[in-house]
mmCIF file of C-alpha atoms in Angstrom:
data_model
loop_
_atom_site.group_PDB
_atom_site.id
_atom_site.type_symbol
_atom_site.label_atom_id
_atom_site.label_comp_id
_atom_site.label_asym_id
_atom_site.label_seq_id
_atom_site.Cartn_x
_atom_site.Cartn_y
_atom_site.Cartn_z
ATOM 1 C CA MET R 2 15.155 7.486 -25.499
ATOM 2 C CA LYS R 3 16.688 10.221 -23.315
ATOM 3 C CA ARG R 4 13.360 10.701 -21.538
ATOM 4 C CA ARG R 5 13.112 6.963 -20.674
ATOM 5 C CA LEU R 6 16.713 6.933 -19.440
ATOM 6 C CA LEU R 7 16.056 9.970 -17.238
ATOM 7 C CA VAL R 8 12.891 8.394 -15.763
ATOM 8 C CA ALA R 9 14.731 5.118 -15.140
ATOM 9 C CA THR R 10 17.636 6.960 -13.491
ATOM 10 C CA VAL R 11 15.320 9.008 -11.254
ATOM 11 C CA GLY R 12 13.397 5.861 -10.310
ATOM 12 C CA LEU R 13 16.570 3.950 -9.430
ATOM 13 C CA THR R 14 17.935 6.888 -7.419
ATOM 14 C CA SER R 15 14.673 7.090 -5.452
ATOM 15 C CA LEU R 16 14.756 3.368 -4.749
ATOM 16 C CA ILE R 17 18.333 3.559 -3.443
ATOM 17 C CA ALA R 18 17.514 6.595 -1.290
ATOM 18 C CA MET R 19 14.514 4.836 0.260
ATOM 19 C CA ALA R 20 16.551 1.730 1.109
ATOM 20 C CA GLY R 21 18.940 3.820 3.204
ATOM 21 C CA PRO R 22 21.867 2.592 5.269
ATOM 22 C CA ALA R 23 21.540 0.282 8.260
ATOM 23 C CA HIS R 24 21.451 2.192 11.525
ATOM 24 C CA ALA R 25 23.710 1.307 14.396
ATOM 25 C CA ALA R 26 22.062 0.545 17.710
ATOM 26 C CA SER R 27 23.489 1.820 20.967
ATOM 27 C CA ALA R 28 22.704 1.648 24.650
ATOM 28 C CA ALA R 29 24.044 3.093 27.857
ATOM 29 C CA VAL R 30 25.548 0.282 29.922
ATOM 30 C CA SER R 31 26.764 0.221 33.517
ATOM 31 C CA GLY R 32 27.394 -2.078 36.409
ATOM 32 C CA SER R 33 29.727 -3.074 39.178
ATOM 33 C CA VAL R 34 32.775 -5.142 38.409
ATOM 34 C CA ARG R 35 34.868 -7.298 40.725
ATOM 35 C CA ALA R 36 37.803 -9.704 40.455
ATOM 36 C CA THR R 37 35.582 -12.644 39.502
ATOM 37 C CA THR R 38 33.653 -12.633 36.244
ATOM 38 C CA THR R 39 30.334 -10.810 36.253
ATOM 39 C CA TYR R 40 27.899 -11.978 33.589
ATOM 40 C CA TYR R 41 25.445 -9.250 32.599
ATOM 41 C CA THR R 42 22.280 -10.853 31.284
ATOM 42 C CA THR R 43 20.703 -8.149 29.101
ATOM 43 C CA PRO R 44 20.426 -9.745 25.636
ATOM 44 C CA ARG R 45 20.973 -7.673 22.507
ATOM 45 C CA THR R 46 20.233 -8.884 18.991
ATOM 46 C CA VAL R 47 22.175 -8.107 15.818
ATOM 47 C CA THR R 48 19.790 -7.035 13.049
ATOM 48 C CA THR R 49 22.359 -6.262 10.359
ATOM 49 C CA GLY R 50 24.640 -9.163 9.446
ATOM 50 C CA GLY R 51 28.375 -8.616 9.089
ATOM 51 C CA THR R 52 28.476 -5.801 11.624
ATOM 52 C CA ASP R 53 30.674 -5.114 14.651
ATOM 53 C CA LEU R 54 30.306 -4.620 18.401
ATOM 54 C CA HIS R 55 32.014 -1.635 20.092
ATOM 55 C CA LEU R 56 32.276 -0.379 23.658
ATOM 56 C CA ARG R 57 33.343 3.041 24.925
ATOM 57 C CA LEU R 58 33.838 3.121 28.694
ATOM 58 C CA ASN R 59 33.756 6.228 30.826
ATOM 59 C CA ALA R 60 36.691 6.858 33.148
ATOM 60 C CA ARG R 61 36.837 4.502 36.122
ATOM 61 C CA SER R 62 39.340 3.730 38.866
ATOM 62 C CA VAL R 63 40.205 0.130 37.927
ATOM 63 C CA ASP R 64 41.592 -1.795 34.982
ATOM 64 C CA MET R 65 38.996 -4.180 33.593
ATOM 65 C CA LYS R 66 38.414 -6.730 30.862
ATOM 66 C CA VAL R 67 35.173 -6.953 28.899
ATOM 67 C CA TRP R 68 33.980 -9.550 26.393
ATOM 68 C CA TRP R 69 30.785 -10.652 24.685
ATOM 69 C CA TYR R 70 29.259 -14.072 25.184
ATOM 70 C CA LYS R 71 26.301 -15.955 23.750
ATOM 71 C CA CYS R 72 23.555 -15.376 26.319
ATOM 72 C CA SER R 73 22.372 -18.985 26.149
ATOM 73 C CA ASP R 74 25.863 -20.552 26.285
ATOM 74 C CA LYS R 75 28.696 -18.878 28.237
ATOM 75 C CA ARG R 76 31.221 -21.192 26.561
ATOM 76 C CA VAL R 77 30.698 -19.278 23.283
ATOM 77 C CA ARG R 78 32.466 -15.966 23.795
ATOM 78 C CA GLY R 79 34.766 -13.377 22.340
ATOM 79 C CA SER R 80 38.268 -12.550 23.491
ATOM 80 C CA ALA R 81 38.638 -10.351 26.548
ATOM 81 C CA VAL R 82 39.446 -6.737 25.687
ATOM 82 C CA ASN R 83 41.483 -4.709 28.191
ATOM 83 C CA PHE R 84 40.258 -1.291 29.275
ATOM 84 C CA TRP R 85 42.866 0.422 31.436
ATOM 85 C CA ALA R 86 41.747 2.690 34.285
ATOM 86 C CA HIS R 87 40.839 6.204 33.097
ATOM 87 C CA GLU R 88 40.985 5.086 29.443
ATOM 88 C CA THR R 89 37.887 6.302 27.579
ATOM 89 C CA GLY R 90 38.471 5.322 23.940
ATOM 90 C CA ARG R 91 36.135 3.093 21.948
ATOM 91 C CA LYS R 92 37.280 -0.488 21.433
ATOM 92 C CA THR R 93 35.994 -3.307 19.274
ATOM 93 C CA LEU R 94 34.689 -6.324 21.195
ATOM 94 C CA GLY R 95 33.810 -8.410 18.145
ATOM 95 C CA THR R 96 33.414 -8.296 14.382
ATOM 96 C CA ASP R 97 31.300 -9.800 11.616
ATOM 97 C CA PHE R 98 28.304 -10.876 13.708
ATOM 98 C CA ALA R 99 25.591 -12.823 11.887
ATOM 99 C CA LYS R 100 22.116 -11.330 11.573
ATOM 100 C CA GLY R 101 19.975 -12.656 14.421
ATOM 101 C CA ALA R 102 22.920 -13.311 16.763
ATOM 102 C CA THR R 103 22.125 -12.525 20.393
ATOM 103 C CA PHE R 104 24.910 -11.524 22.767
ATOM 104 C CA CYS R 105 25.438 -10.403 26.355
ATOM 105 C CA LEU R 106 28.434 -8.803 28.096
ATOM 106 C CA ALA R 107 30.778 -10.096 30.781
ATOM 107 C CA ALA R 108 33.507 -8.294 32.708
ATOM 108 C CA ALA R 109 36.174 -8.781 35.353
ATOM 109 C CA ALA R 110 38.505 -6.277 37.017
ATOM 110 C CA ASP R 111 42.004 -6.202 38.403
ATOM 111 C CA ILE R 112 40.753 -5.473 41.886
ATOM 112 C CA GLY R 113 41.496 -7.058 45.247
ATOM 113 C CA GLN R 114 38.255 -7.153 47.175
ATOM 114 C CA GLY R 115 34.971 -5.366 46.757
ATOM 115 C CA SER R 116 33.711 -3.927 43.519
ATOM 116 C CA ALA R 117 33.983 -0.810 41.389
ATOM 117 C CA PRO R 118 31.327 0.941 39.314
ATOM 118 C CA TRP R 119 31.668 1.408 35.559
ATOM 119 C CA SER R 120 29.587 2.870 32.747
ATOM 120 C CA GLY R 121 29.810 3.461 29.036
ATOM 121 C CA THR R 122 28.136 3.162 25.653
ATOM 122 C CA LEU R 123 27.722 -0.101 23.765
ATOM 123 C CA SER R 124 27.073 -0.002 20.022
ATOM 124 C CA TRP R 125 26.262 -2.822 17.618
ATOM 125 C CA ASN R 126 24.937 -3.153 14.064
ATOM 126 C CA ALA R 127 27.892 -0.898 13.231
ATOM 127 C CA ARG R 128 30.576 -1.194 10.594
ATOM 128 C CA SER R 129 33.870 -0.102 12.156
#
């Protein structure tokens, strides 16, 4: 009996170890932002349901707002998240995305005329 229990326990442990956790995806993102909304058209797909979308921006000279939107329908979007100039912390753009959801990014800046460069790291398929 003990031998069967040990074999069953080892087998279950191996199965759990092989399943492993879902891995977050990340990508370097950058662009130019201006006072009007810029829609970036690179689609990204959520492969792990119930996960979140985060953005960490590098320092830049302007305040800006960033949000996600459904690439095929700009009316479906998340709330704008403020990133103040020189702020470099990670912020959550959205939570609890369904598996298979495809999203793009949009941004606008508090800038008079012209544009300003920005860059950062986007991560998705992440849990907080």
